[in-house]
Short mmCIF file of C-alpha atoms and ligand atoms in Angstrom, two decimals:
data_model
loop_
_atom_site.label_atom_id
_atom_site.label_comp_id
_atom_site.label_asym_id
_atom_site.label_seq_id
_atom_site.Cartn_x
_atom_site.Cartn_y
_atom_site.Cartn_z
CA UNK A 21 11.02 149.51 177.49
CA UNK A 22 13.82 147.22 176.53
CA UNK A 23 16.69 147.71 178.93
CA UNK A 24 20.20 147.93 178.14
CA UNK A 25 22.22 144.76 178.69
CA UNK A 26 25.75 144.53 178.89
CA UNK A 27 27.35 140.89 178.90
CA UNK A 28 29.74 139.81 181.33
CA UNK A 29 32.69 140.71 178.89
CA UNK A 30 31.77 143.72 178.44
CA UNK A 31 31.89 145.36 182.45
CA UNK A 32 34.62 144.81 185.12
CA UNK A 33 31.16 143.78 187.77
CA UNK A 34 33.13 140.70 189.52
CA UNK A 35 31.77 138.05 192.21
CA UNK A 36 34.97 138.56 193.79
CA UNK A 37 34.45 142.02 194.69
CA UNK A 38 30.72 141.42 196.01
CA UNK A 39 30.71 140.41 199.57
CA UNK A 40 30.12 136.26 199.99
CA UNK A 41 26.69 136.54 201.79
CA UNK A 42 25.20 138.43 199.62
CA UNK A 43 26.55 136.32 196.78
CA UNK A 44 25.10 133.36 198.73
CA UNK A 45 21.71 135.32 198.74
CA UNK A 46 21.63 135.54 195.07
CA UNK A 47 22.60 131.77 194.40
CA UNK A 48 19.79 130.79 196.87
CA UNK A 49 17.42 132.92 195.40
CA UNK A 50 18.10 131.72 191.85
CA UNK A 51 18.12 128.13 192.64
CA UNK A 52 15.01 128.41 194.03
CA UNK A 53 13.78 129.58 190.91
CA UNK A 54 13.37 133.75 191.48
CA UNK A 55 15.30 136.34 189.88
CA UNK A 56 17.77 137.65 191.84
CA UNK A 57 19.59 140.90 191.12
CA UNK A 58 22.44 142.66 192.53
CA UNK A 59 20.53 146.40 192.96
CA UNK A 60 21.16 150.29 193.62
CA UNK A 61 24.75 151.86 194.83
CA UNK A 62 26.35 148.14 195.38
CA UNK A 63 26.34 147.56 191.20
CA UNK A 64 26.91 151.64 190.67
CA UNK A 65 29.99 151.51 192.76
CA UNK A 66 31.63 148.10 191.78
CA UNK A 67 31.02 149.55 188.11
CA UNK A 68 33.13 152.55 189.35
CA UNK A 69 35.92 150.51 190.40
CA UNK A 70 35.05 151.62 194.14
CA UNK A 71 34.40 149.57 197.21
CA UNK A 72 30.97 149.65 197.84
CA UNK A 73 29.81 150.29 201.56
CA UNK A 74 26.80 147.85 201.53
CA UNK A 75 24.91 145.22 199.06
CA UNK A 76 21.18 145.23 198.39
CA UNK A 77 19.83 142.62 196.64
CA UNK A 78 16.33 143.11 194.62
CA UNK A 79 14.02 139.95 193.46
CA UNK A 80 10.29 138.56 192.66
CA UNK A 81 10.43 136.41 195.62
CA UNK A 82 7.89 138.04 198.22
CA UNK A 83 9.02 139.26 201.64
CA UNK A 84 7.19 135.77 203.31
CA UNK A 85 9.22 133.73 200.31
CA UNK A 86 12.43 134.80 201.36
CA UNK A 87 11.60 134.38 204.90
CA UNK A 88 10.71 130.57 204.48
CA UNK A 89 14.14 130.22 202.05
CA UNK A 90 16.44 131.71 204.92
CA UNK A 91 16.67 130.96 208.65
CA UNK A 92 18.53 134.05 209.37
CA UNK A 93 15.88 136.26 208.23
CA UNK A 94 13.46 138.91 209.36
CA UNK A 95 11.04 141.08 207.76
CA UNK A 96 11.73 144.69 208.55
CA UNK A 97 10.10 148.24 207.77
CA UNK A 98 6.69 149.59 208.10
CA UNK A 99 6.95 151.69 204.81
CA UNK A 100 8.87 149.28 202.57
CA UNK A 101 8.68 145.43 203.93
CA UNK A 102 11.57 143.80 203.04
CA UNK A 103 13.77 141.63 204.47
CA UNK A 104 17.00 141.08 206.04
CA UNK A 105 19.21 137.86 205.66
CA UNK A 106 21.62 138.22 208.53
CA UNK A 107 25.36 136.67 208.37
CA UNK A 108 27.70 137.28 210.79
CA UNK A 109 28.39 140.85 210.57
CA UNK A 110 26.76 141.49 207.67
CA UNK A 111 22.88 142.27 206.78
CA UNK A 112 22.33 141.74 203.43
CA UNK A 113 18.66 143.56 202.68
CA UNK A 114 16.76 141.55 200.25
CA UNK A 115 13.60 143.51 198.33
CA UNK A 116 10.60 142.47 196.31
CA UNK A 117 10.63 144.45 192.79
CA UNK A 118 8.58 147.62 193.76
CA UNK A 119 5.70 148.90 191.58
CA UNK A 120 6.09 153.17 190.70
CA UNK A 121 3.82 155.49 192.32
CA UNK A 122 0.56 156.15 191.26
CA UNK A 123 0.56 159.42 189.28
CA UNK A 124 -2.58 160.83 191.11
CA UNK A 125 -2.40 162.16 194.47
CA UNK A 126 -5.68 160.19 196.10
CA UNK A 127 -5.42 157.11 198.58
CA UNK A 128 -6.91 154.40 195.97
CA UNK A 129 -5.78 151.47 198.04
CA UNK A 130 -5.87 151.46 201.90
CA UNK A 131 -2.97 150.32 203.26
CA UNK A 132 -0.56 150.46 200.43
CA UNK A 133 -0.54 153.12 198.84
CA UNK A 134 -1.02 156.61 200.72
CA UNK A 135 -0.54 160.21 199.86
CA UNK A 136 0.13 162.88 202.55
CA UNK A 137 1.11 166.32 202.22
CA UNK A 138 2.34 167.91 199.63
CA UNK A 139 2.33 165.02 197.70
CA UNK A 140 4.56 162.69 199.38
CA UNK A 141 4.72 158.95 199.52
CA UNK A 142 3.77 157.49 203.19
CA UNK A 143 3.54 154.27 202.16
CA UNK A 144 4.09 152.04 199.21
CA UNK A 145 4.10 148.33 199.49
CA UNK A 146 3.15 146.77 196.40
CA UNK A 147 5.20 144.92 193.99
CA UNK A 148 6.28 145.42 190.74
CA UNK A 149 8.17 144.13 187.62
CA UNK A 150 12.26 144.76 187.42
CA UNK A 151 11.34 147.77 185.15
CA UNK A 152 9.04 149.49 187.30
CA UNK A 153 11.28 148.49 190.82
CA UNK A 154 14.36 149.96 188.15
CA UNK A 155 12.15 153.19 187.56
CA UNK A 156 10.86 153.81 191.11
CA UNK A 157 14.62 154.47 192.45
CA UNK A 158 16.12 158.16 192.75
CA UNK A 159 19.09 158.31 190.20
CA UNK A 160 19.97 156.57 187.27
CA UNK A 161 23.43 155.65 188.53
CA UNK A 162 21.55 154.07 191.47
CA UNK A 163 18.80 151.82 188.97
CA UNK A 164 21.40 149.75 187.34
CA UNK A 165 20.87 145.32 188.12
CA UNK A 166 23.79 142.76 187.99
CA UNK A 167 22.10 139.19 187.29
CA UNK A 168 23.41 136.44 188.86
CA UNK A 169 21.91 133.94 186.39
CA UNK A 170 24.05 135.28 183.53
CA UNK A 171 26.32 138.03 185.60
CA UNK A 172 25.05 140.48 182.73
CA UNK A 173 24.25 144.51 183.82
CA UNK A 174 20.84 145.56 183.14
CA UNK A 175 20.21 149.13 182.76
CA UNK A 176 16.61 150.40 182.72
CA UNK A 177 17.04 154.16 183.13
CA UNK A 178 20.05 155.39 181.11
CA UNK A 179 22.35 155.01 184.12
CA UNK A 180 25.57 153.31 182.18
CA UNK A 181 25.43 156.43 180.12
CA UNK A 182 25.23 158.78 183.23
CA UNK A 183 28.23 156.70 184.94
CA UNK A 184 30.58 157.62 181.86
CA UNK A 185 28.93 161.11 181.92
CA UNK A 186 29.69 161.69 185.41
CA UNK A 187 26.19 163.25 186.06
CA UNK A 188 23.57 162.52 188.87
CA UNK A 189 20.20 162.45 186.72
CA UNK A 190 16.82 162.41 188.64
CA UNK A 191 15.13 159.20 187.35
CA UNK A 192 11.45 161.03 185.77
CA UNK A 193 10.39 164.28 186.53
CA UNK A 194 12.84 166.04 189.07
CA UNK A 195 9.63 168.23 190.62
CA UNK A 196 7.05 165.46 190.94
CA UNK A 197 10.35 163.46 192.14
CA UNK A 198 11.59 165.75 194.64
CA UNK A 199 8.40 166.51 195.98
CA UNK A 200 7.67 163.08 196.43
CA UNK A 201 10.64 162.12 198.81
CA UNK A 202 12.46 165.51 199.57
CA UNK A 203 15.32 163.62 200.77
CA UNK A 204 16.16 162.78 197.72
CA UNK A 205 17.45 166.49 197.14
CA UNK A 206 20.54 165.90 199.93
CA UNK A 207 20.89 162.58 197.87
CA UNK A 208 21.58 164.34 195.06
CA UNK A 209 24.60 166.34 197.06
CA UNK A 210 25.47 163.53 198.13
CA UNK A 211 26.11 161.32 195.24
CA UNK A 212 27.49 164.28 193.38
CA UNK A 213 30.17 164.95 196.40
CA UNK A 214 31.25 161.62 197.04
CA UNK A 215 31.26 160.66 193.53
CA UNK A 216 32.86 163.89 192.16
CA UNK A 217 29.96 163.91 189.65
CA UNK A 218 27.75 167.00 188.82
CA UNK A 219 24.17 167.44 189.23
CA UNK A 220 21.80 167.38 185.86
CA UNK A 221 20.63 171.13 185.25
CA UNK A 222 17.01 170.18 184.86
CA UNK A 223 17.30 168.98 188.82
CA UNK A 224 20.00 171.43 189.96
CA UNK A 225 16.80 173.59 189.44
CA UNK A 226 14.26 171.83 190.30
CA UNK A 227 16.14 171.59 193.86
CA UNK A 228 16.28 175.22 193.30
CA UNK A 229 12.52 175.33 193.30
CA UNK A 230 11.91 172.61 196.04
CA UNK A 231 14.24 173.08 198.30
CA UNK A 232 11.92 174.06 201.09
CA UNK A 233 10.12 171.10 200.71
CA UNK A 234 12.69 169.39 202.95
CA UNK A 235 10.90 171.08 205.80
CA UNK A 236 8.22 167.92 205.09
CA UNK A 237 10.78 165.10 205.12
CA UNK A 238 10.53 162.47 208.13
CA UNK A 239 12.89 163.42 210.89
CA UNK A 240 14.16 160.63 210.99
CA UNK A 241 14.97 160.03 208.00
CA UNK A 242 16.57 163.02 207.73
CA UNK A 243 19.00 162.59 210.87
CA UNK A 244 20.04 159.06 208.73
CA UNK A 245 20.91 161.03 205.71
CA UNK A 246 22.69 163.68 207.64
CA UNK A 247 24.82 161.13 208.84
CA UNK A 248 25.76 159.65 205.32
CA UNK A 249 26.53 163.38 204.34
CA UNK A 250 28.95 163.72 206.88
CA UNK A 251 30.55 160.20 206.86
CA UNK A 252 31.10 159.80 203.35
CA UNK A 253 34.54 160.30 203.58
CA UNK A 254 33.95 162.99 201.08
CA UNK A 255 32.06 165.67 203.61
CA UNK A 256 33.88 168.85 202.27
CA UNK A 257 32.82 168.11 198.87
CA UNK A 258 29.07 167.00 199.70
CA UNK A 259 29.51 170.48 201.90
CA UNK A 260 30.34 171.88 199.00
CA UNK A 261 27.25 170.37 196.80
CA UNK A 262 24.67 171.76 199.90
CA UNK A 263 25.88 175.36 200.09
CA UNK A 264 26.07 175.30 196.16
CA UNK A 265 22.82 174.04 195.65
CA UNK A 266 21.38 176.31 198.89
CA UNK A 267 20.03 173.34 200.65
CA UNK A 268 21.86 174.33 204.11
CA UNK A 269 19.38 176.78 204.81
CA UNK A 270 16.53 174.74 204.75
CA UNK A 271 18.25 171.97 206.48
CA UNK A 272 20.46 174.06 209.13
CA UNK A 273 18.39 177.43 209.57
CA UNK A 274 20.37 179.17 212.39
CA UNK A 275 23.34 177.61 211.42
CA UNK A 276 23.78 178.76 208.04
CA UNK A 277 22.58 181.77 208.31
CA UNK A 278 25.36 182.16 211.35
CA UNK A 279 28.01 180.97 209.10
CA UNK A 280 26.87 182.88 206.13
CA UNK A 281 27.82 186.16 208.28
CA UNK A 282 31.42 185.49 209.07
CA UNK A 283 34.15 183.58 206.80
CA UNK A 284 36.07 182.36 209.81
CA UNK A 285 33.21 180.42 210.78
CA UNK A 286 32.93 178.87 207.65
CA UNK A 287 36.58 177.99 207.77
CA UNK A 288 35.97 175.98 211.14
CA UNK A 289 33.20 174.21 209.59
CA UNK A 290 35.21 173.15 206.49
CA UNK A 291 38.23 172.68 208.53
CA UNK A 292 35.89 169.80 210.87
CA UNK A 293 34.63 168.10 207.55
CA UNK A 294 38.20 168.20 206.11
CA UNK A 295 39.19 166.26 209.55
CA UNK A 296 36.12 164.11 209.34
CA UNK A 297 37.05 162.69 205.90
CA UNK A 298 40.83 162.51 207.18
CA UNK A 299 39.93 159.85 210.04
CA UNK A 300 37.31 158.24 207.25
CA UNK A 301 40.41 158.06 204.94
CA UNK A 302 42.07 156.52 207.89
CA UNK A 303 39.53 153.59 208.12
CA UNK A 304 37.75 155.08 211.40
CA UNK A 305 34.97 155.38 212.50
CA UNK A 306 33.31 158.52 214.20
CA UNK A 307 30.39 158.68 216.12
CA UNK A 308 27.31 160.77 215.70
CA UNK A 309 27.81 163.20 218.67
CA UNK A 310 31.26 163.89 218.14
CA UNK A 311 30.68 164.50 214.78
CA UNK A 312 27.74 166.97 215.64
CA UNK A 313 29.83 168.87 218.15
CA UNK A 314 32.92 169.30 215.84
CA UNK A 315 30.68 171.06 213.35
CA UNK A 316 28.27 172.96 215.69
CA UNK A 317 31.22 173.48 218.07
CA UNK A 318 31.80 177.30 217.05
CA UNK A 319 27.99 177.73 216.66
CA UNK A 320 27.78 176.29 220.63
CA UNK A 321 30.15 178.77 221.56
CA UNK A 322 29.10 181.20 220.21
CA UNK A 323 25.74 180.83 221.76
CA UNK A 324 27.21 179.88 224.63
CA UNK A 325 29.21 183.13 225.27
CA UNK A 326 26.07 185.15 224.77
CA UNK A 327 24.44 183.27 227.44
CA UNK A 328 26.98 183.47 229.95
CA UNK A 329 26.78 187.39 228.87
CA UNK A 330 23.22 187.45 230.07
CA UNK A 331 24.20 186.09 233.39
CA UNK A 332 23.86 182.48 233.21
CA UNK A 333 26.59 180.19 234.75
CA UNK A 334 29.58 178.62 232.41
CA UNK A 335 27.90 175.07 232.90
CA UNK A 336 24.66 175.87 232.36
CA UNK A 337 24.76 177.94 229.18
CA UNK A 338 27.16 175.19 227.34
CA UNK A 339 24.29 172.74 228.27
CA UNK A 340 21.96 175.28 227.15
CA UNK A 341 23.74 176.12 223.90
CA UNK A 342 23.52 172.34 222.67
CA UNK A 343 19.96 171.84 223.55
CA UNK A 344 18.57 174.85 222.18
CA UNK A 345 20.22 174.48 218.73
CA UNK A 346 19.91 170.61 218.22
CA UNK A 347 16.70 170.16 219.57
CA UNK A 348 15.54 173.20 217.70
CA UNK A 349 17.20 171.01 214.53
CA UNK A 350 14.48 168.48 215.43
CA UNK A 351 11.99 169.81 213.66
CA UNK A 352 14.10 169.19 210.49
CA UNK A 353 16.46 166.75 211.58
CA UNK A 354 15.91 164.82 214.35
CA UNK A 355 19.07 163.98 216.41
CA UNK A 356 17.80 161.06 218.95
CA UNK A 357 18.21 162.74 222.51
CA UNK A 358 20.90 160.61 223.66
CA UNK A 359 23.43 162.03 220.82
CA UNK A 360 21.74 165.77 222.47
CA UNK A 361 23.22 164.62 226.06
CA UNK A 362 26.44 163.44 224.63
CA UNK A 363 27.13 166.34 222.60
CA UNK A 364 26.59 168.48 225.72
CA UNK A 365 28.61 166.52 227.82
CA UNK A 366 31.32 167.18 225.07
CA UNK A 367 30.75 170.92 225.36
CA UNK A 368 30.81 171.06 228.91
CA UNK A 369 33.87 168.96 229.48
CA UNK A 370 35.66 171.70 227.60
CA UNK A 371 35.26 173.64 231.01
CA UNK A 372 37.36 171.00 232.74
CA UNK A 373 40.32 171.43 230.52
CA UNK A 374 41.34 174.63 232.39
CA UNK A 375 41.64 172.72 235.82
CA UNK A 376 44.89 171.31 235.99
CA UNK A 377 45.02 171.14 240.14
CA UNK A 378 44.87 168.44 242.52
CA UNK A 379 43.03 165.35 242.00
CA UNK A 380 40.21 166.80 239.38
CA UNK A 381 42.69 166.03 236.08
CA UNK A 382 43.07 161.91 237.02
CA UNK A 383 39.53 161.58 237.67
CA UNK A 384 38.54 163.77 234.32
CA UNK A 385 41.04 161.29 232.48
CA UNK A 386 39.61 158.31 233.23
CA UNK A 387 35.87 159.21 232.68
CA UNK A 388 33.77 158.11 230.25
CA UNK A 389 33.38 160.76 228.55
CA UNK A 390 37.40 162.05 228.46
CA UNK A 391 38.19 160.84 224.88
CA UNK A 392 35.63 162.65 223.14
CA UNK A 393 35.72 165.90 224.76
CA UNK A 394 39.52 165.68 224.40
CA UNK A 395 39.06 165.02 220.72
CA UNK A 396 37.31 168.17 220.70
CA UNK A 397 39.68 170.26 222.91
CA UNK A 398 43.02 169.34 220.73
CA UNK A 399 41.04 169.90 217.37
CA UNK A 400 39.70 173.54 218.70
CA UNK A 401 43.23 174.34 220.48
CA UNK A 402 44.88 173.92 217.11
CA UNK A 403 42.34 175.20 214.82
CA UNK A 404 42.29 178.41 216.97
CA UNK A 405 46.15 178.06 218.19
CA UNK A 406 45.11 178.68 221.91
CA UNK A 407 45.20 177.11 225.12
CA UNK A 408 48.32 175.01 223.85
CA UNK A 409 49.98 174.61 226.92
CA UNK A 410 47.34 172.93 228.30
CA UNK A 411 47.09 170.61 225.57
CA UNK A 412 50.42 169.68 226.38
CA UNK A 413 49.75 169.31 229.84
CA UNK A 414 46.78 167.19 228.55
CA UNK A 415 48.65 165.28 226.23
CA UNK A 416 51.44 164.15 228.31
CA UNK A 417 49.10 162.96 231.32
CA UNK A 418 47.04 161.02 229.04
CA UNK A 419 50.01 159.55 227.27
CA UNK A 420 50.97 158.69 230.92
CA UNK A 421 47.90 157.30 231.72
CA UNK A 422 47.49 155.06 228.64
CA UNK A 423 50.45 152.84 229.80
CA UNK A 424 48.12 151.33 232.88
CA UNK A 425 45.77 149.00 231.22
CA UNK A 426 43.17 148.40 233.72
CA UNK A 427 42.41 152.26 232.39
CA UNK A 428 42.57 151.63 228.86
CA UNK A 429 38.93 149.74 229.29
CA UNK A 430 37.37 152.44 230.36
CA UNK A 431 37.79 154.39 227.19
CA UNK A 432 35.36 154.54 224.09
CA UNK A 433 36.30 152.28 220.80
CA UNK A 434 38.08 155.25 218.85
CA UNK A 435 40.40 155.33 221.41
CA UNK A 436 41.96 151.89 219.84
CA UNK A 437 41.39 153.59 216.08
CA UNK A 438 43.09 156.83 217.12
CA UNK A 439 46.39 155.52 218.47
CA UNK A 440 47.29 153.63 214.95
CA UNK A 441 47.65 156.03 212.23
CA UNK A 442 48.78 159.07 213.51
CA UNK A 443 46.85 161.45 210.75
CA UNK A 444 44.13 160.45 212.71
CA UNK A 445 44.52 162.88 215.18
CA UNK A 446 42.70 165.66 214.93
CA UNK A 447 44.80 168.29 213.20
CA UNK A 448 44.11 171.50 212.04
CA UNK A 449 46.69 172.83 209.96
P1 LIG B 509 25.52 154.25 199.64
O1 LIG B 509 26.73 153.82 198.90
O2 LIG B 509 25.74 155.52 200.36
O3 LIG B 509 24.92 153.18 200.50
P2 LIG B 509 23.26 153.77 197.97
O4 LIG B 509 23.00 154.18 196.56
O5 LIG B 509 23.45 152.32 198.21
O6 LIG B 509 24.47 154.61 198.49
P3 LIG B 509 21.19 153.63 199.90
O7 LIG B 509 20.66 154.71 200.78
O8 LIG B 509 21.93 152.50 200.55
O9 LIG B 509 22.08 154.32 198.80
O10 LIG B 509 19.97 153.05 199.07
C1 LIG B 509 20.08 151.90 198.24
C2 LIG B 509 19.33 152.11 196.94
O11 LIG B 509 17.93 152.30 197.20
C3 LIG B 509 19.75 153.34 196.15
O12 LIG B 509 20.86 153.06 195.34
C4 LIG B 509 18.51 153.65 195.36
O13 LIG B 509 18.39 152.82 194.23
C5 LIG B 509 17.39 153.27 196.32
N1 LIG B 509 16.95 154.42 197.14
C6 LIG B 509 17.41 154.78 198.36
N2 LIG B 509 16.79 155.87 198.81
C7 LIG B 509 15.90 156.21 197.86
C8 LIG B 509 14.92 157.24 197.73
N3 LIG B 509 14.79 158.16 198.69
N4 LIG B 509 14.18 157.27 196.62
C9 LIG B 509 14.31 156.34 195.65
N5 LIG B 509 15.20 155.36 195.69
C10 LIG B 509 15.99 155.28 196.78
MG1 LIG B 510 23.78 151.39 200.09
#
């Protein structure tokens, strides 16, 4: 198929707004010879006048070429191989054109190709032409090329149309797609959150139809994509997107259902995403576990109370609470057991807020694990308007304590992020 090509004239796709390594990636690339394009949500972003969060760069040079063309290299991945060309503080990932997946379902080629339940893709390493690596990716808005050679757009899929359309448009068969790489459903939220787009009806239903299939995604990969739902900077409207769509359930059993039963509870979760994309707007960056404790947090205590209710101690059943739920995630979503222990910690720190006495408040203050839970206790004191005179207590000895700096060391990275703009604080109102 003859791709659509717009000239440089005719898009606002600059070198200027494309980050210098990977522009030196693309140079080096084409002056060897290759072609070397600009791929995926770096070209569908700069298109949108947005700043885009990362810059992949596709070509025919093999994984081994671009090895021997870059010191700073390494080949990475045991499902894709591709490499990464590392600059200070920036990896730029660099990918051989991929070839589409074969239609039947057999293994026909050991090693490259294999096909494991359900019909999804284990692994695929074989390369392709620009067309087919175009055809292979998820959405149209995420297929489009810039060419360094002649700084032209090349659109394979109908994804120039889609941009102006606003739509997210499975690339090929949405069923055979989805089933292929479930994940790609939570893409689809995703894109059409962050993006303020809306999701083509042909795979608004087909997610319909598939959405249990996320039950077969990789763990990990799923975790990863959590993440990017959350972080966006757009997480209420992604939110939004998920419970439209009904891909909570399958991706937060307990949890949604939990929600589903009481609107307050779906207030706190909104109100968390609302603060997430707040500190995102803000330029900082949250960690995984708080992140995962702010939106579980009413789901811990809730669980929580019923186990103290049982008989089990304060400390214990906060601990409990966490593991039970997150680890019970795992067989959807795998959160990495040291985000588990870190989230708990967060949970039961919460207990300490109440002790104001003697020595116990200085030596909570100036633990490791202080700024987070404290991030936590101001959010959930204001969201809930309780326990507000001992946020003030909190407050002011922290504020006190901030002035020594042999203490300020001590405390995690946000710490620095928090105290510039002030709507970073976690507010609630
Ligand atoms: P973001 O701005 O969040 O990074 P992105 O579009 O760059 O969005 P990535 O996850 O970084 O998304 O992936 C880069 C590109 O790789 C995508 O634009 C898409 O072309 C392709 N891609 C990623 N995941 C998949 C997938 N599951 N199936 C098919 N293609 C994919
Ligand atoms: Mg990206």
């Amino acid at each position: 198929m003859e791709p659509t090509i717009l000239k440089r004239a005719d898009h606002n796709v600059s070198r200027k707004n494309i980050s210098s390594a990977a522009v030196k990636v693309l140079y080096r690339l084409k002056d060897e010879g290759y072609t070397a394009y600009l791929a995926g949500g770096g070209v569908r972003d700069l298109l949108l006048d947005r700043n885009p969060k990362d810059f992949d760069v596709a070509t025919n040079a093999t994984p081994e070429q671009i090895r021997r063309m870059f010191r700073n290299c390494r080949l990475v991945g045991r499902r894709f191989r591709l490499a990464h060309v590392l600059f200070r503080g920036e990896v730029i990932e660099t990918s051989t054109f991929r070839a589409p997946v074969p239609d039947d379902d057999t293994v026909y080629c050991e090693n490259i190709f294999k096909t494991g339940e359900a019909g999804m893709v284990m692994r695929d390493n074989i390369f392709g032409t620009p067309e087919e690596d175009a055809l292979r990716r998820d959405f149209t808005i995420n297929a489009l090329f810039y060419n360094i050679a002649d700084f032209s757009v090349i659109d394979y899929a109908g994804g120039l149309d889609d941009l102006k359309k606003k739509v997210v448009r499975v690339i090929g068969d949405p069923d055979k797609r989805f089933a292929e790489d479930p994940v790609r459903m939570i893409r689809a939220a995703r894109f059409a959150g962050s993006l303020g787009f809306s999701i083509e009806e042909s795979a608004l239903q087909s997610i319909c139809r598939n959405k249990e299939k996320l039950a077969h995604a990789a763990p990990s990969r799923m975790y990863e994509e959590v993440q990017k739902l959350f972080f966006c900077g757009h997480a209420r409207d992604v939110f939004s997107w998920l419970e439209k769509t009904d891909l909570l359930h399958p991706m937060f059993h307990d949890f949604s259902h939990w929600i589903d039963e009481d609107k307050a509870r779906h207030d706190w979760v909104i109100q968390t995403l609302e603060q997430m994309d707040r500190w995102r707007k803000a330029g900082l960056r949250v960690h995984p576990a708080l992140l995962f404790a702010l939106i579980f947090g009413e789901y811990h205590e809730y669980c929580t109370k019923e186990l103290i209710d049982a008989g089990m101690s304060d400390h214990d059943a906060a601990r409990h609470a966490v593991q039970h739920h997150l680890r019970g995630m795992c067989d959807n979503v795998r959160v990495p057991k040291v985000v588990i222990y870190q989230v708990c910690d967060i949970m039961v720190n919460q207990l300490r807020f109440q002790r104001t006495r003697g020595r116990r408040p200085s030596r909570f203050i100036q633990s490791r694990g202080f700024l987070d839970a404290f991030l936590y206790f101001k959010f959930s004191s204001k969201a809930h308007q309780r326990d507000l005179e001992l946020l003030d207590f909190w407050t002011g000895l922290r504020q006190n304590t901030k002035q020594k700096p042999a203490e300020k060391s001590a405390e995690s990275t946000l710490e620095e992020q928090e105290c510039s703009p002030s709507q970073a604080e976690p507010t609630a109102e």
